Coordinates of N, CA and C in Angstrom, one line a residue:
D1 N -34.6 31.9 -22.4 CA -35.7 32.8 -22.2 C -36.6 32.8 -23.4
T2 N -37.9 32.5 -23.3 CA -38.8 32.4 -24.4 C -39.3 33.8 -24.8
N3 N -39.1 34.8 -24.0 CA -39.6 36.2 -24.3 C -38.6 37.0 -25.1
R4 N -37.4 36.4 -25.4 CA -36.4 37.1 -26.1 C -36.7 37.2 -27.6
Q5 N -36.6 38.4 -28.1 CA -36.9 38.7 -29.5 C -35.7 38.4 -30.3
P6 N -35.9 38.0 -31.6 CA -34.8 37.8 -32.5 C -34.0 39.1 -32.7
I7 N -32.7 39.0 -32.9 CA -31.9 40.2 -33.1 C -32.3 41.0 -34.3
E8 N -32.9 40.4 -35.3 CA -33.3 41.1 -36.5 C -34.4 42.2 -36.2
N9 N -35.1 42.0 -35.1 CA -36.1 42.9 -34.7 C -35.5 44.2 -34.2
A10 N -34.3 44.2 -33.8 CA -33.6 45.4 -33.2 C -32.9 46.2 -34.2
I11 N -32.8 45.8 -35.5 CA -32.0 46.5 -36.5 C -32.7 47.8 -36.9
Y12 N -31.9 48.9 -36.8 CA -32.4 50.2 -37.3 C -31.7 50.5 -38.6
E13 N -32.4 50.6 -39.6 CA -31.9 51.0 -40.9 C -31.6 52.5 -41.0
T14 N -30.4 52.9 -41.2 CA -30.1 54.3 -41.3 C -30.2 54.8 -42.7
P15 N -30.3 56.1 -42.9 CA -30.4 56.6 -44.3 C -29.1 56.4 -45.1
L16 N -28.0 56.0 -44.5 CA -26.7 55.8 -45.2 C -26.7 54.4 -45.8
D17 N -26.2 54.3 -47.0 CA -26.1 53.0 -47.7 C -25.2 52.1 -46.9
N18 N -25.7 50.9 -46.8 CA -24.8 49.8 -46.1 C -24.5 50.1 -44.7
L19 N -25.3 50.8 -44.0 CA -25.1 51.1 -42.5 C -26.4 50.9 -41.8
D20 N -26.4 49.8 -41.0 CA -27.5 49.5 -40.1 C -27.0 49.5 -38.7
L21 N -27.8 49.8 -37.7 CA -27.4 49.8 -36.3 C -28.3 49.0 -35.5
I22 N -27.7 48.5 -34.4 CA -28.5 47.8 -33.4 C -28.2 48.6 -32.1
P23 N -29.0 49.5 -31.6 CA -28.7 50.3 -30.5 C -28.7 49.5 -29.2
S24 N -27.9 50.0 -28.2 CA -27.8 49.4 -26.9 C -28.9 50.0 -26.0
H25 N -29.0 49.6 -24.8 CA -29.9 50.1 -23.9 C -29.3 50.1 -22.5
I26 N -29.7 51.0 -21.7 CA -29.2 51.2 -20.3 C -29.3 49.9 -19.5
R27 N -30.3 49.1 -19.9 CA -30.5 47.8 -19.1 C -29.3 46.9 -19.3
L28 N -28.5 47.1 -20.4 CA -27.4 46.2 -20.6 C -26.3 46.4 -19.5
A29 N -26.2 47.6 -19.0 CA -25.3 47.8 -17.9 C -25.7 47.0 -16.6
K30 N -27.0 47.0 -16.4 CA -27.5 46.3 -15.2 C -27.5 44.7 -15.4
I31 N -27.7 44.3 -16.6 CA -27.8 42.8 -16.8 C -26.4 42.2 -16.7
E32 N -25.4 42.9 -16.8 CA -24.0 42.4 -16.8 C -23.8 41.6 -15.5
R33 N -24.4 42.0 -14.4 CA -24.3 41.3 -13.1 C -25.0 39.9 -13.1
F34 N -25.9 39.7 -14.0 CA -26.8 38.6 -13.9 C -26.6 37.5 -15.0
I35 N -25.6 37.8 -15.9 CA -25.3 36.9 -17.0 C -24.6 35.6 -16.5
E36 N -25.1 34.5 -16.8 CA -24.6 33.2 -16.4 C -23.5 32.8 -17.4
I37 N -22.6 32.0 -16.9 CA -21.5 31.5 -17.8 C -22.0 30.8 -19.0
E38 N -23.0 30.0 -18.8 CA -23.6 29.2 -19.9 C -24.2 30.1 -21.0
E39 N -24.4 31.4 -20.7 CA -25.0 32.3 -21.7 C -24.0 33.1 -22.4
Q40 N -22.7 32.8 -22.3 CA -21.6 33.6 -22.8 C -21.6 33.6 -24.4
F41 N -22.3 32.6 -25.0 CA -22.3 32.6 -26.4 C -23.6 33.2 -27.0
R42 N -24.4 33.8 -26.2 CA -25.7 34.4 -26.6 C -25.5 35.4 -27.8
L43 N -24.5 36.3 -27.6 CA -24.3 37.3 -28.6 C -23.8 36.7 -29.9
K44 N -22.8 35.8 -29.8 CA -22.3 35.1 -30.9 C -23.4 34.4 -31.7
D45 N -24.2 33.7 -31.0 CA -25.3 33.0 -31.7 C -26.3 33.9 -32.4
A46 N -26.6 35.1 -31.7 CA -27.5 36.1 -32.3 C -26.8 36.7 -33.6
L47 N -25.5 37.0 -33.5 CA -24.9 37.6 -34.7 C -24.8 36.6 -35.8
N48 N -24.7 35.3 -35.5 CA -24.7 34.3 -36.6 C -25.9 34.3 -37.4
A49 N -27.0 34.8 -36.8 CA -28.3 34.9 -37.5 C -28.3 36.0 -38.6
L50 N -27.3 36.9 -38.5 CA -27.3 38.0 -39.4 C -26.3 37.8 -40.5
S51 N -26.5 36.7 -41.2 CA -25.5 36.3 -42.3 C -25.4 37.3 -43.4
E52 N -26.4 38.2 -43.6 CA -26.3 39.1 -44.7 C -25.3 40.2 -44.5
Y53 N -24.7 40.3 -43.3 CA -23.7 41.3 -43.1 C -22.3 40.8 -43.2
E54 N -21.4 41.5 -43.9 CA -20.1 41.0 -44.1 C -19.2 41.5 -42.9
I55 N -19.5 42.7 -42.4 CA -18.8 43.3 -41.3 C -19.7 43.7 -40.1
V56 N -19.3 43.3 -38.9 CA -20.1 43.8 -37.8 C -19.1 44.4 -36.8
I57 N -19.4 45.6 -36.4 CA -18.5 46.4 -35.4 C -19.2 46.4 -34.1
L58 N -18.6 46.0 -33.0 CA -19.2 46.0 -31.7 C -18.4 47.0 -30.9
D59 N -19.2 47.9 -30.3 CA -18.6 48.9 -29.4 C -18.9 48.5 -28.0
C60 N -17.8 48.2 -27.3 CA -17.9 47.5 -26.0 C -17.4 48.5 -24.9
P61 N -17.9 48.3 -23.7 CA -17.4 49.1 -22.6 C -15.9 48.7 -22.2
P62 N -15.2 49.6 -21.6 CA -13.8 49.4 -21.3 C -13.6 48.6 -20.0
T63 N -14.3 47.5 -19.9 CA -14.2 46.6 -18.7 C -14.0 45.2 -19.2
L64 N -13.5 44.4 -18.3 CA -13.3 43.0 -18.6 C -14.5 42.1 -18.1
G65 N -15.7 42.6 -18.3 CA -16.9 41.9 -17.9 C -17.4 40.9 -19.0
M66 N -18.6 40.4 -18.7 CA -19.2 39.4 -19.6 C -19.6 40.0 -20.9
T67 N -19.9 41.3 -21.0 CA -20.2 42.0 -22.3 C -19.0 41.9 -23.2
L68 N -17.9 42.3 -22.7 CA -16.6 42.2 -23.5 C -16.3 40.8 -23.9
T69 N -16.5 39.9 -23.0 CA -16.2 38.5 -23.2 C -17.1 38.0 -24.4
Q70 N -18.3 38.3 -24.3 CA -19.3 37.9 -25.4 C -18.9 38.5 -26.8
A71 N -18.4 39.7 -26.8 CA -18.0 40.4 -28.0 C -16.8 39.7 -28.6
L72 N -15.8 39.3 -27.7 CA -14.6 38.7 -28.2 C -14.9 37.3 -28.7
L73 N -15.9 36.6 -28.2 CA -16.2 35.3 -28.7 C -16.8 35.4 -30.0

């Protein structure tokens, strides 16, 4: 998708030292149904672009869907 923004554009810098967030959106729950198998590495590829972070914590829904699969990859 050529309209996709880089993950860096979603970073929210908090007032706490060394803590930045990338918030989710309600659309993520809806998009779960439409993710294709070939897109399963999209999150991994996006996170690889954030090389300045030593630790990334992903908060995932308690389901065995594509969102959790992407986080595990």
